[in-house]
Tab-separated table of C-alpha atoms in Angstrom:
chain	number	residue	atom	x	y	z
A	1	UNK	CA	-35.507	19.028	53.322
A	2	UNK	CA	-35.301	22.391	53.795
A	3	UNK	CA	-38.152	24.733	54.882
A	4	UNK	CA	-39.820	26.748	52.261
A	5	UNK	CA	-41.257	30.165	53.979
A	6	UNK	CA	-44.622	30.754	53.411
A	7	UNK	CA	-45.426	34.085	51.274
A	8	UNK	CA	-45.394	37.212	53.184
A	9	UNK	CA	-48.983	38.582	53.193
A	10	UNK	CA	-49.568	42.317	52.432
A	11	UNK	CA	-50.346	44.414	55.367
A	12	UNK	CA	-54.270	45.662	54.980
A	13	UNK	CA	-55.284	48.650	56.837
A	14	UNK	CA	-59.170	48.288	57.329
A	15	UNK	CA	-60.707	51.855	57.122
A	16	UNK	CA	-64.531	52.200	58.709
A	17	UNK	CA	-67.019	53.406	56.279
A	18	UNK	CA	-68.735	56.595	57.732
A	19	UNK	CA	-70.189	59.706	56.026
A	20	UNK	CA	-67.596	61.476	54.348
A	21	UNK	CA	-65.607	58.344	53.343
A	22	UNK	CA	-66.160	58.571	49.719
A	23	UNK	CA	-65.200	62.018	49.808
A	24	UNK	CA	-61.465	60.851	50.530
A	25	UNK	CA	-61.434	58.023	48.021
A	26	UNK	CA	-58.833	58.687	45.235
A	27	UNK	CA	-59.670	56.134	42.213
A	28	UNK	CA	-57.280	55.482	39.255
A	29	UNK	CA	-58.516	55.006	36.240
A	30	UNK	CA	-57.980	53.698	32.901
A	31	UNK	CA	-54.048	52.847	33.366
A	32	UNK	CA	-51.748	52.699	30.199
A	33	UNK	CA	-48.240	51.110	30.320
A	34	UNK	CA	-45.407	52.920	28.568
A	35	UNK	CA	-44.164	50.849	25.606
A	36	UNK	CA	-41.011	50.069	27.452
A	37	UNK	CA	-42.758	49.539	30.695
A	38	UNK	CA	-40.907	52.122	32.730
A	39	UNK	CA	-43.992	54.217	33.029
A	40	UNK	CA	-47.616	54.224	33.691
A	41	UNK	CA	-50.059	57.016	32.930
A	42	UNK	CA	-53.522	56.964	34.374
A	43	UNK	CA	-56.216	59.243	35.188
A	44	UNK	CA	-56.693	60.087	39.082
A	45	UNK	CA	-60.240	60.939	40.072
A	46	UNK	CA	-60.567	62.681	43.365
A	47	UNK	CA	-62.716	65.095	45.081
A	48	UNK	CA	-61.193	68.522	45.799
A	49	UNK	CA	-62.436	71.185	47.876
A	50	UNK	CA	-62.947	74.055	45.331
A	51	UNK	CA	-64.962	71.793	42.875
A	52	UNK	CA	-68.524	70.752	42.792
A	53	UNK	CA	-67.727	67.388	41.206
A	54	UNK	CA	-64.652	65.202	41.473
A	55	UNK	CA	-61.600	66.249	39.241
A	56	UNK	CA	-60.100	63.560	36.815
A	57	UNK	CA	-56.317	64.802	36.590
A	58	UNK	CA	-53.717	62.906	34.376
A	59	UNK	CA	-50.774	61.203	36.297
A	60	UNK	CA	-47.674	59.210	35.717
A	61	UNK	CA	-45.711	56.899	37.944
A	62	UNK	CA	-42.207	55.673	37.525
A	63	UNK	CA	-42.348	51.916	37.908
A	64	UNK	CA	-38.835	51.490	39.125
A	65	UNK	CA	-39.438	53.899	41.893
A	66	UNK	CA	-43.016	54.121	42.473
A	67	UNK	CA	-42.645	58.079	42.165
A	68	UNK	CA	-45.957	59.775	41.062
A	69	UNK	CA	-47.115	63.166	40.053
A	70	UNK	CA	-49.556	64.955	37.954
A	71	UNK	CA	-48.572	65.633	34.140
A	72	UNK	CA	-50.062	69.090	34.221
A	73	UNK	CA	-50.251	70.314	38.107
A	74	UNK	CA	-51.602	73.778	37.145
A	75	UNK	CA	-54.427	72.524	35.188
A	76	UNK	CA	-58.012	73.178	36.479
A	77	UNK	CA	-59.802	71.556	33.965
A	78	UNK	CA	-60.396	67.441	33.638
A	79	UNK	CA	-58.404	64.626	31.473
A	80	UNK	CA	-59.424	61.741	29.921
A	81	UNK	CA	-57.905	58.720	27.335
A	82	UNK	CA	-54.073	58.744	28.033
A	83	UNK	CA	-52.303	56.876	25.104
A	84	UNK	CA	-48.871	56.271	24.682
A	85	UNK	CA	-47.263	56.746	20.928
A	86	UNK	CA	-46.165	53.469	19.806
A	87	UNK	CA	-42.264	54.790	20.591
A	88	UNK	CA	-43.213	55.829	23.919
A	89	UNK	CA	-41.843	59.710	23.536
A	90	UNK	CA	-45.311	61.049	23.424
A	91	UNK	CA	-48.361	60.700	25.381
A	92	UNK	CA	-51.746	61.532	23.766
A	93	UNK	CA	-54.744	62.672	26.304
A	94	UNK	CA	-58.005	64.411	26.084
A	95	UNK	CA	-58.432	67.691	28.414
A	96	UNK	CA	-60.445	70.447	29.152
A	97	UNK	CA	-57.398	71.920	30.895
A	98	UNK	CA	-58.095	75.446	32.380
A	99	UNK	CA	-61.883	75.335	31.989
A	100	UNK	CA	-63.885	72.428	33.496
A	101	UNK	CA	-67.027	73.246	31.813
A	102	UNK	CA	-65.190	73.025	28.381
A	103	UNK	CA	-65.536	70.382	25.818
A	104	UNK	CA	-61.986	67.995	25.686
A	105	UNK	CA	-59.553	68.571	23.106
A	106	UNK	CA	-56.654	66.724	22.259
A	107	UNK	CA	-53.579	67.117	23.695
A	108	UNK	CA	-49.807	65.470	23.558
A	109	UNK	CA	-46.869	65.563	25.968
A	110	UNK	CA	-43.671	65.117	24.455
A	111	UNK	CA	-42.334	63.366	27.299
A	112	UNK	CA	-38.909	64.761	28.740
A	113	UNK	CA	-38.275	61.609	31.018
A	114	UNK	CA	-39.298	60.977	35.050
A	115	UNK	CA	-42.951	62.609	34.610
A	116	UNK	CA	-41.711	65.692	32.977
A	117	UNK	CA	-43.206	66.814	29.641
A	118	UNK	CA	-44.001	69.763	27.202
A	119	UNK	CA	-47.831	69.667	26.857
A	120	UNK	CA	-49.393	71.218	23.565
A	121	UNK	CA	-52.985	71.024	21.902
A	122	UNK	CA	-53.044	69.180	18.659
A	123	UNK	CA	-56.193	70.668	17.352
A	124	UNK	CA	-59.533	72.435	18.585
A	125	UNK	CA	-62.915	70.932	17.427
A	126	UNK	CA	-66.219	72.738	17.787
A	127	UNK	CA	-67.500	69.939	19.824
A	128	UNK	CA	-64.571	68.787	21.710
A	129	UNK	CA	-62.838	64.873	21.113
A	130	UNK	CA	-64.138	61.510	22.306
A	131	UNK	CA	-61.749	58.567	22.688
A	132	UNK	CA	-58.455	58.593	21.128
A	133	UNK	CA	-55.791	55.811	19.450
A	134	UNK	CA	-52.533	55.852	17.945
A	135	UNK	CA	-51.737	54.372	14.450
A	136	UNK	CA	-49.610	51.749	14.923
A	137	UNK	CA	-46.949	53.483	12.773
A	138	UNK	CA	-47.224	56.483	14.872
A	139	UNK	CA	-48.096	58.803	11.993
A	140	UNK	CA	-51.591	59.690	13.114
A	141	UNK	CA	-54.102	59.921	15.708
A	142	UNK	CA	-57.563	58.959	15.521
A	143	UNK	CA	-60.350	60.252	17.542
A	144	UNK	CA	-64.386	60.534	17.744
A	145	UNK	CA	-65.965	63.983	17.918
A	146	UNK	CA	-69.689	64.841	17.874
A	147	UNK	CA	-71.229	66.739	14.621
A	148	UNK	CA	-73.208	70.026	14.813
A	149	UNK	CA	-74.427	71.983	17.418
A	150	UNK	CA	-75.733	71.068	20.434
A	151	UNK	CA	-79.432	70.625	20.969
A	152	UNK	CA	-81.756	72.340	22.895
A	153	UNK	CA	-82.396	71.202	26.449
A	154	UNK	CA	-86.289	71.276	26.121
A	155	UNK	CA	-87.248	68.183	28.205
A	156	UNK	CA	-90.768	67.925	26.756
A	157	UNK	CA	-89.466	68.004	22.972
A	158	UNK	CA	-86.092	65.970	22.959
A	159	UNK	CA	-83.657	66.999	20.242
A	160	UNK	CA	-82.519	64.418	17.913
A	161	UNK	CA	-79.127	62.985	18.765
A	162	UNK	CA	-75.863	64.001	16.967
A	163	UNK	CA	-73.699	61.605	14.807
A	164	UNK	CA	-70.276	61.103	16.255
A	165	UNK	CA	-67.899	61.105	13.269
A	166	UNK	CA	-64.525	59.466	13.048
A	167	UNK	CA	-61.411	62.048	12.364
A	168	UNK	CA	-57.760	61.575	12.268
A	169	UNK	CA	-54.871	63.972	12.716
A	170	UNK	CA	-50.844	63.998	12.138
A	171	UNK	CA	-49.189	65.096	15.503
A	172	UNK	CA	-47.453	67.794	13.945
A	173	UNK	CA	-50.591	69.258	12.370
A	174	UNK	CA	-53.345	71.380	13.670
A	175	UNK	CA	-55.696	70.047	10.733
A	176	UNK	CA	-57.869	67.318	11.516
A	177	UNK	CA	-59.085	64.990	8.794
A	178	UNK	CA	-62.698	63.216	8.488
A	179	UNK	CA	-62.386	59.585	7.932
A	180	UNK	CA	-66.408	58.638	8.151
A	181	UNK	CA	-69.307	60.569	6.731
A	182	UNK	CA	-70.920	62.903	8.543
A	183	UNK	CA	-74.097	61.264	8.800
A	184	UNK	CA	-73.052	57.936	10.602
A	185	UNK	CA	-72.253	57.315	13.918
A	186	UNK	CA	-69.068	55.607	15.080
A	187	UNK	CA	-69.227	54.359	18.687
A	188	UNK	CA	-65.826	52.300	18.707
A	189	UNK	CA	-62.870	51.988	16.277
A	190	UNK	CA	-59.634	50.095	15.958
A	191	UNK	CA	-56.475	50.597	13.961
A	192	UNK	CA	-55.297	47.651	11.465
A	193	UNK	CA	-51.680	46.665	12.086
A	194	UNK	CA	-50.724	48.264	8.639
A	195	UNK	CA	-52.397	51.664	9.857
A	196	UNK	CA	-54.251	51.698	6.688
A	197	UNK	CA	-57.723	50.988	7.794
A	198	UNK	CA	-59.905	50.981	10.910
A	199	UNK	CA	-62.331	48.749	12.010
A	200	UNK	CA	-65.499	50.640	13.294
A	201	UNK	CA	-68.731	49.786	15.533
A	202	UNK	CA	-71.099	51.949	13.792
A	203	UNK	CA	-74.943	52.887	13.029
A	204	UNK	CA	-76.773	54.739	10.723
A	205	UNK	CA	-78.812	56.695	13.589
A	206	UNK	CA	-77.109	59.070	16.269
A	207	UNK	CA	-79.350	58.050	19.142
A	208	UNK	CA	-78.435	55.722	21.858
A	209	UNK	CA	-81.264	53.084	20.827
A	210	UNK	CA	-79.325	53.122	17.518
A	211	UNK	CA	-76.148	51.784	19.363
A	212	UNK	CA	-78.176	48.485	19.841
A	213	UNK	CA	-78.782	48.195	16.186
A	214	UNK	CA	-74.794	48.573	15.445
A	215	UNK	CA	-72.794	46.798	12.773
A	216	UNK	CA	-69.005	46.107	12.435
A	217	UNK	CA	-67.460	47.635	9.195
A	218	UNK	CA	-64.063	48.836	7.846
A	219	UNK	CA	-63.023	52.142	6.355
A	220	UNK	CA	-59.875	53.463	4.795
A	221	UNK	CA	-57.767	55.613	7.556
A	222	UNK	CA	-57.597	58.389	4.236
A	223	UNK	CA	-61.487	58.596	4.641
A	224	UNK	CA	-64.698	57.049	2.526
A	225	UNK	CA	-67.601	54.716	2.844
A	226	UNK	CA	-67.608	52.100	5.645
A	227	UNK	CA	-67.783	48.721	4.217
A	228	UNK	CA	-70.289	46.822	6.525
A	229	UNK	CA	-69.029	43.272	7.302
A	230	UNK	CA	-71.473	41.758	9.754
A	231	UNK	CA	-74.772	41.429	10.137
A	232	UNK	CA	-75.266	41.362	14.087
A	233	UNK	CA	-78.366	41.089	15.882
A	234	UNK	CA	-76.701	41.900	19.401
A	235	UNK	CA	-73.922	44.878	20.314
A	236	UNK	CA	-70.249	44.511	19.652
A	237	UNK	CA	-67.332	45.625	21.591
A	238	UNK	CA	-63.540	45.532	22.103
A	239	UNK	CA	-62.798	45.467	18.335
A	240	UNK	CA	-59.042	43.946	17.849
A	241	UNK	CA	-57.239	42.933	14.515
A	242	UNK	CA	-55.581	39.633	14.151
A	243	UNK	CA	-51.735	40.444	13.721
A	244	UNK	CA	-51.808	39.885	9.949
A	245	UNK	CA	-54.730	42.035	9.374
A	246	UNK	CA	-57.120	39.537	7.992
A	247	UNK	CA	-59.691	38.944	10.587
A	248	UNK	CA	-61.569	41.055	13.459
A	249	UNK	CA	-62.012	39.792	16.369
A	250	UNK	CA	-64.802	41.151	18.867
A	251	UNK	CA	-67.003	40.803	21.881
A	252	UNK	CA	-70.554	40.214	21.293
A	253	UNK	CA	-73.804	40.068	23.850
A	254	UNK	CA	-76.874	41.805	24.963
A	255	UNK	CA	-75.998	44.754	27.370
A	256	UNK	CA	-78.346	47.254	28.844
A	257	UNK	CA	-75.931	49.946	28.634
A	258	UNK	CA	-73.329	51.298	26.105
A	259	UNK	CA	-70.003	51.078	27.520
A	260	UNK	CA	-68.222	53.780	26.098
């Protein structure tokens, strides 16, 4: 009987943990495979000497060769939430670009192959953008943005929270369109398979405590009132439509902190 060699174990290099070790760590986050599987986009979080806080920069890596590089090497800001278009030709992401103190805005990178891209801003929101997702048909992007001016930082009299409103924008347009009312907070959302609706985890109030009283609803992609579909007594997350669009799955539980 032929002998089968045991699998080769990878070589592990142990690093002693000493003062300053964490400053040398480079942490990849939010990895996203391209639709064809040829590339992976991810956020690399690392400490750089000229900044007081770690920098979050968008990188891409070629699966076949392992070659990796930052998508916008000259950017001085922070990046977040890379999301491939359904056809893999564009990469949407959030970035503060040249000002790490500015709010992140929505950008598109037209991929030119092997990590090369032409980057342009899609639209400018007064309070920036939070989260982003492509419609399955690739015709629109959905994102969240805070409503109203930033409250004062008075530690004695806390200001009320700001609603997180759901918007959509077409890749070739700089005119975003509101989807949900301005007096409702959307914590999480998911496109339907036909790109005509969005499932949302929402609450009537904008404060962190309101998150724990959230419900799941559905809203038209063209905007309007949210139709509530649940009577939850626990939080919900990871909203996912069934392939035929007839049902919405989610994870439910009692959590001490909001995930997104």
